[in-house]
CSV table of C-alpha atoms and ligand atoms in Angstrom, one decimal:
chain,number,residue,atom,x,y,z
I,1,UNK,CA,0.0,0.0,0.0
I,2,UNK,CA,3.0,2.3,-0.4
I,3,UNK,CA,2.1,5.6,-2.0
I,4,UNK,CA,4.3,6.4,-5.0
I,5,UNK,CA,2.1,8.6,-7.0
I,6,UNK,CA,2.7,11.9,-5.4
I,7,UNK,CA,4.9,14.6,-6.8
I,8,UNK,CA,6.9,17.0,-4.7
I,9,UNK,CA,5.7,20.6,-4.8
I,10,UNK,CA,8.5,23.0,-5.7
I,11,UNK,CA,8.7,24.7,-2.3
I,12,UNK,CA,7.0,26.7,0.4
I,13,UNK,CA,5.9,29.2,-2.3
I,14,UNK,CA,3.5,26.6,-3.6
I,15,UNK,CA,1.4,27.2,-0.4
I,16,UNK,CA,-1.6,29.4,-0.9
I,17,UNK,CA,-1.8,30.7,2.7
I,18,UNK,CA,0.4,32.9,4.8
I,19,UNK,CA,0.9,30.5,7.6
I,20,UNK,CA,3.1,32.8,9.7
I,21,UNK,CA,0.3,35.4,9.7
I,22,UNK,CA,-2.4,32.8,10.5
I,23,UNK,CA,-0.3,31.3,13.4
I,24,UNK,CA,-0.2,34.8,14.9
I,25,UNK,CA,-4.0,34.4,15.5
I,26,UNK,CA,-3.5,31.3,17.5
I,27,UNK,CA,-2.5,31.8,21.2
I,28,UNK,CA,-1.2,28.2,21.5
I,29,UNK,CA,1.5,28.8,18.9
I,30,UNK,CA,2.7,31.9,20.7
I,31,UNK,CA,3.6,29.9,23.8
I,32,UNK,CA,7.3,29.5,23.0
I,33,UNK,CA,8.9,26.2,24.2
I,34,UNK,CA,12.5,25.4,24.9
I,35,UNK,CA,11.9,22.4,22.6
I,36,UNK,CA,11.2,24.6,19.6
I,37,UNK,CA,8.0,25.4,17.8
I,38,UNK,CA,4.8,23.5,18.6
I,39,UNK,CA,4.2,21.2,15.6
I,40,UNK,CA,0.6,20.4,15.9
I,41,UNK,CA,-0.5,17.6,13.6
I,42,UNK,CA,-3.6,16.4,15.2
I,43,UNK,CA,-6.3,18.7,13.9
I,44,UNK,CA,-8.4,15.7,12.7
I,45,UNK,CA,-9.0,15.0,16.4
I,46,UNK,CA,-9.4,18.7,17.5
I,47,UNK,CA,-8.3,21.9,15.8
I,48,UNK,CA,-6.6,24.8,17.6
I,49,UNK,CA,-8.6,27.9,18.4
I,50,UNK,CA,-7.9,31.4,17.1
I,51,UNK,CA,-8.0,34.4,19.5
I,52,UNK,CA,-11.1,35.7,17.6
I,53,UNK,CA,-13.1,32.6,18.8
I,54,UNK,CA,-11.6,32.7,22.3
I,55,UNK,CA,-12.6,36.4,22.3
I,56,UNK,CA,-16.2,35.7,21.2
I,57,UNK,CA,-16.7,33.1,23.9
I,58,UNK,CA,-15.1,35.4,26.5
I,59,UNK,CA,-17.2,38.3,25.4
I,60,UNK,CA,-20.4,36.3,25.9
I,61,UNK,CA,-19.4,35.3,29.4
I,62,UNK,CA,-18.1,38.8,30.3
I,63,UNK,CA,-20.7,41.0,28.7
I,64,UNK,CA,-24.0,39.2,28.0
I,65,UNK,CA,-24.1,35.9,29.8
I,66,UNK,CA,-27.8,34.9,30.0
I,67,UNK,CA,-30.0,32.1,28.9
I,68,UNK,CA,-31.6,32.2,25.4
I,69,UNK,CA,-35.2,32.3,24.3
I,70,UNK,CA,-36.4,33.0,27.8
I,71,UNK,CA,-35.1,36.3,29.1
I,72,UNK,CA,-37.1,39.5,28.7
I,73,UNK,CA,-34.2,41.8,29.5
I,74,UNK,CA,-31.4,43.3,27.4
I,75,UNK,CA,-28.5,40.9,27.9
I,76,UNK,CA,-30.9,37.9,27.5
I,77,UNK,CA,-32.1,39.3,24.2
I,78,UNK,CA,-28.6,39.9,23.1
I,79,UNK,CA,-27.6,36.3,23.9
I,80,UNK,CA,-30.6,35.0,22.0
I,81,UNK,CA,-29.7,37.2,19.0
I,82,UNK,CA,-26.1,36.1,19.0
I,83,UNK,CA,-27.1,32.4,19.4
I,84,UNK,CA,-29.6,32.6,16.5
I,85,UNK,CA,-27.2,34.6,14.4
I,86,UNK,CA,-24.6,31.8,14.7
I,87,UNK,CA,-27.3,29.5,13.3
I,88,UNK,CA,-27.8,31.8,10.4
I,89,UNK,CA,-24.0,31.9,9.7
I,90,UNK,CA,-23.9,28.1,9.8
I,91,UNK,CA,-26.9,27.8,7.5
I,92,UNK,CA,-25.2,30.1,4.9
I,93,UNK,CA,-21.9,28.3,5.3
I,94,UNK,CA,-23.3,24.9,4.4
I,95,UNK,CA,-25.7,26.3,1.7
I,96,UNK,CA,-28.9,25.3,3.5
I,97,UNK,CA,-32.1,26.8,2.1
I,98,UNK,CA,-33.6,27.4,5.5
I,99,UNK,CA,-32.1,28.3,8.8
I,100,UNK,CA,-34.5,26.0,10.6
I,101,UNK,CA,-32.5,23.1,9.0
I,102,UNK,CA,-29.7,23.8,11.5
I,103,UNK,CA,-30.0,22.0,14.8
I,104,UNK,CA,-27.3,22.6,17.5
I,105,UNK,CA,-26.0,19.5,19.1
I,106,UNK,CA,-23.0,18.7,21.2
I,107,UNK,CA,-21.1,17.3,18.2
I,108,UNK,CA,-21.2,14.9,15.3
I,109,UNK,CA,-21.7,11.9,17.6
I,110,UNK,CA,-24.9,13.4,19.2
I,111,UNK,CA,-26.2,14.4,15.8
I,112,UNK,CA,-25.9,10.9,14.4
I,113,UNK,CA,-27.5,9.4,17.6
I,114,UNK,CA,-30.3,12.0,17.2
I,115,UNK,CA,-31.2,10.7,13.8
I,116,UNK,CA,-30.6,7.0,14.6
I,117,UNK,CA,-33.2,7.4,17.5
I,118,UNK,CA,-35.6,10.0,16.3
I,119,UNK,CA,-35.8,8.9,12.7
I,120,UNK,CA,-34.4,5.3,12.9
I,121,UNK,CA,-36.6,4.0,15.7
I,122,UNK,CA,-39.8,5.3,14.0
I,123,UNK,CA,-39.0,4.5,10.4
I,124,UNK,CA,-37.1,1.2,10.3
I,125,UNK,CA,-38.7,-2.2,10.6
I,126,UNK,CA,-37.6,-5.8,10.3
I,127,UNK,CA,-35.9,-6.6,7.0
I,128,UNK,CA,-35.2,-2.9,6.2
I,129,UNK,CA,-31.6,-2.2,5.3
I,130,UNK,CA,-29.3,0.5,6.8
I,131,UNK,CA,-26.3,1.0,4.5
I,132,UNK,CA,-23.0,2.3,5.9
I,133,UNK,CA,-19.3,1.8,4.9
I,134,UNK,CA,-16.5,-0.2,6.3
I,135,UNK,CA,-14.5,2.9,7.0
I,136,UNK,CA,-17.0,4.6,9.4
I,137,UNK,CA,-15.9,6.2,12.7
I,138,UNK,CA,-17.5,4.4,15.6
I,139,UNK,CA,-19.9,7.4,15.8
I,140,UNK,CA,-21.5,6.3,12.5
I,141,UNK,CA,-21.4,2.6,13.2
I,142,UNK,CA,-22.5,1.9,16.8
I,143,UNK,CA,-25.7,4.1,16.7
I,144,UNK,CA,-26.8,2.1,13.6
I,145,UNK,CA,-25.9,-1.2,15.2
I,146,UNK,CA,-28.2,-0.3,18.1
I,147,UNK,CA,-30.9,0.9,15.7
I,148,UNK,CA,-30.7,-2.4,13.8
I,149,UNK,CA,-30.9,-4.3,17.0
I,150,UNK,CA,-33.9,-2.4,18.2
I,151,UNK,CA,-35.9,-2.5,15.0
I,152,UNK,CA,-34.9,-5.7,13.3
I,153,UNK,CA,-33.3,-3.8,10.4
I,154,UNK,CA,-30.2,-5.2,8.8
I,155,UNK,CA,-26.9,-3.3,8.8
I,156,UNK,CA,-25.2,-3.6,5.4
I,157,UNK,CA,-21.6,-2.5,4.8
I,158,UNK,CA,-19.8,-1.2,1.6
I,159,UNK,CA,-16.3,-2.5,2.0
I,160,UNK,CA,-13.1,-0.4,1.3
I,161,UNK,CA,-10.2,-1.5,-0.9
I,162,UNK,CA,-6.5,-1.6,0.0
I,163,UNK,CA,-6.0,1.9,-1.4
I,164,UNK,CA,-8.6,3.3,1.1
I,165,UNK,CA,-11.3,3.9,-1.5
I,166,UNK,CA,-14.8,2.4,-1.4
I,167,UNK,CA,-15.9,-0.5,-3.5
I,168,UNK,CA,-18.5,0.2,-6.1
I,169,UNK,CA,-21.6,1.3,-4.0
I,170,UNK,CA,-24.2,0.5,-6.7
I,171,UNK,CA,-24.6,-3.2,-5.9
I,172,UNK,CA,-25.4,-2.4,-2.3
I,173,UNK,CA,-28.6,-0.6,-3.0
I,174,UNK,CA,-32.0,-2.3,-3.4
I,175,UNK,CA,-35.7,-1.6,-2.6
I,176,UNK,CA,-35.0,-2.5,1.1
I,177,UNK,CA,-32.4,0.2,1.6
I,178,UNK,CA,-34.0,2.8,3.9
I,179,UNK,CA,-31.0,4.9,4.8
I,180,UNK,CA,-27.5,5.3,3.7
I,181,UNK,CA,-25.3,7.0,6.3
I,182,UNK,CA,-21.7,7.5,5.4
I,183,UNK,CA,-18.4,9.2,6.2
I,184,UNK,CA,-17.6,12.0,3.8
I,185,UNK,CA,-13.9,12.2,4.5
I,186,UNK,CA,-12.2,9.2,6.2
I,187,UNK,CA,-10.4,10.1,9.5
I,188,UNK,CA,-8.0,7.3,8.8
I,189,UNK,CA,-7.1,7.4,5.1
I,190,UNK,CA,-8.2,10.9,4.3
I,191,UNK,CA,-10.3,9.5,1.5
I,192,UNK,CA,-13.0,11.9,0.2
I,193,UNK,CA,-15.8,9.6,-0.6
I,194,UNK,CA,-18.0,10.2,-3.7
I,195,UNK,CA,-21.1,11.2,-1.8
I,196,UNK,CA,-22.3,13.2,-4.9
I,197,UNK,CA,-22.5,9.9,-6.8
I,198,UNK,CA,-23.9,7.8,-3.9
I,199,UNK,CA,-26.7,10.2,-2.9
I,200,UNK,CA,-28.5,9.9,-6.3
I,201,UNK,CA,-28.2,6.1,-6.0
I,202,UNK,CA,-29.9,6.3,-2.6
I,203,UNK,CA,-32.6,8.5,-4.0
I,204,UNK,CA,-33.3,6.1,-6.9
I,205,UNK,CA,-34.4,3.5,-4.3
I,206,UNK,CA,-36.2,6.1,-2.1
I,207,UNK,CA,-33.6,5.9,0.7
I,208,UNK,CA,-32.8,8.7,3.1
I,209,UNK,CA,-29.2,10.0,3.1
I,210,UNK,CA,-26.9,11.0,6.0
I,211,UNK,CA,-23.4,12.5,5.5
I,212,UNK,CA,-20.9,12.4,8.4
I,213,UNK,CA,-19.1,15.6,7.5
I,214,UNK,CA,-17.0,15.8,10.7
I,215,UNK,CA,-13.7,15.6,8.6
I,216,UNK,CA,-14.9,17.4,5.4
I,217,UNK,CA,-16.8,20.6,6.4
I,218,UNK,CA,-13.7,22.0,8.2
I,219,UNK,CA,-11.5,21.5,5.2
I,220,UNK,CA,-13.3,22.2,1.9
I,221,UNK,CA,-16.6,23.7,0.6
I,222,UNK,CA,-19.6,21.5,1.2
I,223,UNK,CA,-23.0,22.6,0.0
I,224,UNK,CA,-26.0,20.6,1.3
I,225,UNK,CA,-28.3,22.1,-1.4
I,226,UNK,CA,-26.0,20.9,-4.2
I,227,UNK,CA,-25.5,17.5,-2.5
I,228,UNK,CA,-29.2,17.2,-1.8
I,229,UNK,CA,-28.5,15.1,1.2
I,230,UNK,CA,-31.3,14.7,3.8
I,231,UNK,CA,-29.1,14.9,6.9
I,232,UNK,CA,-25.5,16.0,7.5
I,233,UNK,CA,-23.5,16.4,10.7
I,234,UNK,CA,-20.3,18.0,11.9
I,235,UNK,CA,-18.4,19.2,15.0
I,236,UNK,CA,-17.3,22.7,16.0
I,237,UNK,CA,-14.1,21.7,17.6
I,238,UNK,CA,-12.6,20.3,14.4
I,239,UNK,CA,-13.2,23.7,12.6
I,240,UNK,CA,-11.5,26.2,14.9
I,241,UNK,CA,-14.6,26.4,17.2
I,242,UNK,CA,-15.1,25.4,20.8
I,243,UNK,CA,-15.7,21.8,22.0
I,244,UNK,CA,-19.3,20.9,23.0
I,245,UNK,CA,-21.1,22.2,20.0
I,246,UNK,CA,-21.9,20.6,16.7
I,247,UNK,CA,-24.6,20.7,14.0
I,248,UNK,CA,-27.2,18.4,12.6
I,249,UNK,CA,-28.5,19.7,9.2
I,250,UNK,CA,-31.8,18.1,8.3
I,251,UNK,CA,-34.3,18.8,5.6
I,252,UNK,CA,-37.1,20.6,7.3
I,253,UNK,CA,-39.8,18.3,6.1
I,254,UNK,CA,-38.0,15.3,7.6
I,255,UNK,CA,-37.2,17.1,10.9
I,256,UNK,CA,-40.8,18.1,11.2
I,257,UNK,CA,-42.1,14.6,10.8
I,258,UNK,CA,-39.6,13.2,13.4
I,259,UNK,CA,-40.3,12.6,17.0
I,260,UNK,CA,-38.1,14.5,19.6
I,261,UNK,CA,-34.8,13.0,20.7
I,262,UNK,CA,-34.3,14.6,24.1
I,263,UNK,CA,-37.3,16.0,26.1
I,264,UNK,CA,-37.5,18.9,28.5
I,265,UNK,CA,-37.5,22.7,28.5
I,266,UNK,CA,-37.7,24.7,25.3
I,267,UNK,CA,-38.5,21.8,23.0
I,268,UNK,CA,-42.2,22.0,23.9
I,269,UNK,CA,-45.1,24.2,22.9
I,270,UNK,CA,-47.6,23.2,25.5
I,271,UNK,CA,-47.3,20.9,28.5
I,272,UNK,CA,-50.0,19.5,30.7
I,273,UNK,CA,-49.6,16.8,33.3
I,274,UNK,CA,-50.9,14.3,30.8
I,275,UNK,CA,-49.3,15.3,27.6
I,276,UNK,CA,-47.1,17.8,25.6
I,277,UNK,CA,-46.9,19.2,22.2
I,278,UNK,CA,-43.6,20.2,20.5
I,279,UNK,CA,-41.9,23.4,19.5
I,280,UNK,CA,-41.2,24.2,15.9
I,281,UNK,CA,-38.0,22.9,14.3
I,282,UNK,CA,-35.1,23.3,15.0
I,283,UNK,CA,-35.9,24.0,18.7
I,284,UNK,CA,-37.9,20.8,19.0
I,285,UNK,CA,-34.5,19.1,19.0
I,286,UNK,CA,-32.8,21.5,21.4
I,287,UNK,CA,-34.1,20.4,24.8
I,288,UNK,CA,-32.7,22.3,27.9
I,289,UNK,CA,-30.3,25.2,28.0
I,290,UNK,CA,-28.2,24.9,24.9
I,291,UNK,CA,-24.4,25.4,24.5
I,292,UNK,CA,-24.8,29.1,24.0
I,293,UNK,CA,-21.2,30.3,24.3
I,294,UNK,CA,-20.0,27.4,22.1
I,295,UNK,CA,-22.6,28.1,19.4
I,296,UNK,CA,-21.5,31.7,19.3
I,297,UNK,CA,-17.9,30.6,19.2
I,298,UNK,CA,-18.7,28.3,16.3
I,299,UNK,CA,-20.3,31.2,14.4
I,300,UNK,CA,-17.1,33.2,14.9
I,301,UNK,CA,-15.0,30.2,13.7
I,302,UNK,CA,-17.1,30.2,10.5
I,303,UNK,CA,-16.5,33.9,10.0
I,304,UNK,CA,-12.7,33.2,10.3
I,305,UNK,CA,-12.8,30.3,7.9
I,306,UNK,CA,-15.0,32.2,5.4
I,307,UNK,CA,-12.8,35.2,5.4
I,308,UNK,CA,-9.8,33.0,4.3
I,309,UNK,CA,-12.0,31.0,1.9
I,310,UNK,CA,-12.6,27.2,2.0
I,311,UNK,CA,-11.2,26.7,-1.5
I,312,UNK,CA,-7.9,28.4,-0.4
I,313,UNK,CA,-7.7,26.3,2.7
I,314,UNK,CA,-8.3,23.2,0.7
I,315,UNK,CA,-5.6,24.1,-1.8
I,316,UNK,CA,-3.1,24.8,1.0
I,317,UNK,CA,-3.8,21.5,2.7
I,318,UNK,CA,-3.5,19.6,-0.5
I,319,UNK,CA,0.0,21.0,-1.1
I,320,UNK,CA,1.1,20.2,2.5
I,321,UNK,CA,-0.3,16.7,2.3
I,322,UNK,CA,1.4,16.0,-1.0
I,323,UNK,CA,4.7,17.2,0.4
I,324,UNK,CA,4.2,15.0,3.5
I,325,UNK,CA,3.3,11.9,1.5
I,326,UNK,CA,6.5,12.4,-0.5
I,327,UNK,CA,8.7,12.9,2.4
I,328,UNK,CA,7.2,10.0,4.4
I,329,UNK,CA,7.4,7.7,1.4
I,330,UNK,CA,11.2,8.3,1.3
I,331,UNK,CA,11.5,6.5,4.7
I,332,UNK,CA,12.1,2.8,3.8
I,333,UNK,CA,10.6,1.2,7.0
I,334,UNK,CA,7.5,3.4,7.0
I,335,UNK,CA,4.2,2.1,5.6
I,336,UNK,CA,1.5,4.6,4.6
I,337,UNK,CA,-2.1,3.2,4.7
I,338,UNK,CA,-4.2,4.0,1.8
I,339,UNK,CA,-3.5,6.0,-1.3
I,340,UNK,CA,-6.9,7.5,-2.4
I,341,UNK,CA,-6.8,9.8,-5.4
I,342,UNK,CA,-9.3,12.2,-3.8
I,343,UNK,CA,-8.0,12.9,-0.3
I,344,UNK,CA,-7.8,15.4,2.5
I,345,UNK,CA,-5.0,16.3,4.9
I,346,UNK,CA,-4.8,13.1,6.8
I,347,UNK,CA,-1.9,10.6,6.6
I,348,UNK,CA,-1.9,7.3,8.5
I,349,UNK,CA,1.2,5.3,8.8
I,350,UNK,CA,3.3,2.8,10.9
I,351,UNK,CA,7.1,2.4,11.2
I,352,UNK,CA,8.3,-1.1,11.1
I,353,UNK,CA,8.9,-2.6,14.6
I,354,UNK,CA,7.8,0.6,16.5
I,355,UNK,CA,4.5,0.7,18.2
I,356,UNK,CA,2.7,3.9,17.2
I,357,UNK,CA,2.2,4.8,20.9
I,358,UNK,CA,5.9,4.7,21.4
I,359,UNK,CA,6.5,6.7,18.3
I,360,UNK,CA,3.9,9.4,19.4
I,361,UNK,CA,5.6,9.6,22.8
I,362,UNK,CA,9.0,10.1,21.2
I,363,UNK,CA,7.7,12.7,18.8
I,364,UNK,CA,6.2,14.5,21.7
I,365,UNK,CA,9.7,15.0,23.1
I,366,UNK,CA,10.4,17.0,20.0
I,367,UNK,CA,7.2,19.0,20.4
I,368,UNK,CA,5.5,17.2,17.5
I,369,UNK,CA,1.9,16.2,18.3
I,370,UNK,CA,0.4,13.3,16.3
I,371,UNK,CA,-2.4,10.9,17.1
I,372,UNK,CA,-1.7,7.2,17.7
I,373,UNK,CA,-4.3,4.6,18.3
I,374,UNK,CA,-7.3,3.0,16.5
I,375,UNK,CA,-8.8,6.4,15.7
I,376,UNK,CA,-12.2,5.2,16.8
I,377,UNK,CA,-12.2,2.9,13.7
I,378,UNK,CA,-11.5,-0.5,15.1
I,379,UNK,CA,-13.0,-2.4,12.1
I,380,UNK,CA,-10.6,-0.4,9.8
I,381,UNK,CA,-7.6,-1.4,12.0
I,382,UNK,CA,-8.8,-5.0,11.9
I,383,UNK,CA,-8.9,-5.0,8.1
I,384,UNK,CA,-5.5,-3.4,7.9
I,385,UNK,CA,-4.3,-6.2,10.3
I,386,UNK,CA,-2.9,-3.7,12.9
I,387,UNK,CA,-4.0,-2.8,16.4
I,388,UNK,CA,-3.1,0.9,15.9
I,389,UNK,CA,-1.5,3.4,13.6
I,390,UNK,CA,0.2,6.8,13.8
I,391,UNK,CA,-1.7,9.6,12.1
I,392,UNK,CA,-0.6,13.1,11.1
I,393,UNK,CA,-3.3,15.6,10.1
I,394,UNK,CA,-3.0,19.1,8.7
I,395,UNK,CA,-4.9,22.3,8.8
I,396,UNK,CA,-4.5,25.9,7.7
I,397,UNK,CA,-1.9,26.7,10.3
I,398,UNK,CA,0.5,23.9,9.2
I,399,UNK,CA,3.3,24.4,6.6
I,400,UNK,CA,6.1,22.4,5.0
I,401,UNK,CA,8.4,23.1,7.9
I,402,UNK,CA,5.9,21.3,10.2
I,403,UNK,CA,6.2,18.3,7.8
I,404,UNK,CA,10.1,18.5,7.9
I,405,UNK,CA,10.0,18.5,11.7
I,406,UNK,CA,7.7,15.5,11.7
I,407,UNK,CA,10.0,13.6,9.3
I,408,UNK,CA,13.1,14.5,11.3
I,409,UNK,CA,11.4,13.4,14.6
I,410,UNK,CA,10.3,10.1,13.0
I,411,UNK,CA,13.9,9.4,11.8
I,412,UNK,CA,15.3,10.4,15.2
I,413,UNK,CA,12.9,8.0,16.9
I,414,UNK,CA,13.9,5.2,14.6
I,415,UNK,CA,17.6,5.8,15.5
I,416,UNK,CA,16.8,5.9,19.2
I,417,UNK,CA,14.9,2.7,19.2
I,418,UNK,CA,17.3,0.7,17.1
P,1,C6P,N1,-12.8,11.9,15.1
P,1,C6P,C1,-10.4,11.6,15.3
P,1,C6P,O1,-9.3,11.8,15.9
P,1,C6P,P1,-17.2,14.1,17.8
P,1,C6P,O2,-16.3,13.4,18.8
P,1,C6P,O3,-18.7,13.9,18.0
P,1,C6P,O4,-16.9,15.6,17.7
P,1,C6P,O5,-16.8,13.6,16.4
P,1,C6P,C2,-16.9,12.2,16.1
P,1,C6P,C3,-16.5,11.9,14.7
P,1,C6P,C4,-17.4,11.5,13.8
P,1,C6P,N2,-17.1,11.2,12.5
P,1,C6P,C5,-15.8,11.3,12.1
P,1,C6P,C6,-15.5,11.0,10.7
P,1,C6P,C7,-14.8,11.7,13.0
P,1,C6P,O6,-13.5,11.8,12.6
P,1,C6P,C8,-15.1,12.0,14.4
P,1,C6P,C9,-14.1,12.3,15.4
P,1,C6P,C10,-11.7,12.2,15.9
P,1,C6P,O7,-10.5,11.0,14.2
P,1,C6P,C11,-11.8,11.8,17.3
P,1,C6P,S1,-11.9,10.1,17.5
């Protein structure tokens, strides 16, 4: 599975972003360490946070901290306005036709569970088929395993090939397929899956479509109106926003028909001791006090990303990733997993005879942060016949020097352990 197809970009000038300027916006990169610059290569797990987002969260807590949709006083109204304005920004960012399509959740995981319960438990029955892929994150596998167990539906899997691309999806659809829920960009291989081809296949058999966009929305333009997906989910903390906030996009007509997921304050219209009626969407799915500061912070992160431009960010990451693949491929004892033609800034690898956890710990001594483990994708590890891998992932604040530091630290670790 060694990748040999990449070509080396000429040099740093091939990068479309001014990384030094961008890094100035990130307080974490200003904390100078005796071990040299902080080489953060784990943005697929969680991205770093620019001071603008920290400032927006801080401003909410310092200047207008109040609950939303309840208060009849100035700061409460300001909080409600800021929270709902974040929803509007998100709606525009993903190309949604209507703002009410945007439901705030705690993250991608909660968004998928919401649909697996509120749609899945009421629409699936024995013999129906739920279609996912073999490269799903556990968040888009386990909720559907539970939905299948509870309803008698069958979980069907589109396998992936050795290069990290999906096998031809066409043969997996039939009249029993009721939902296809799939990862847009793999958090292991970086593969960008052809959701634009798969969604029409699903529609041709009347199946509902769900896109796990946790690894795609932060890195390139995604437009739900062009894709015509029914549901889509992503997390704020992977796109420069705070932790604890994410989004479920849903077509309003589907959200309206769905039963609530969590029940309590704000998601109701009327309540008697005997029964209740529900609020309009999206609030029907936002029970209790929401993650107000986090939602406002996510709105600010979207402003930041939009100002730079998602196409520019994507071009930058593509150049950094090509450079990284080239450099890592030069190391004889290193295996890169997958070689998808359409990919994002995620490179997964192992070094012969070195456990990825040991490698990650040694890299940390050189201030290089990568992820090591199963990446919440144990079935992927099983198919690759490994228990764990190392993974480097890139974002707008990474440059070619980060890659050079990664490669130098890997080589140093190899020397140290041999
Ligand atoms: N992947 C990674 O290091 P949450 O935790 O809900 O914000 O996101 C879950 C999730 C869902 N789908 C995909 C494709 C993901 O990559 C993730 C999170 C992180 O790969 C943490 S395990």
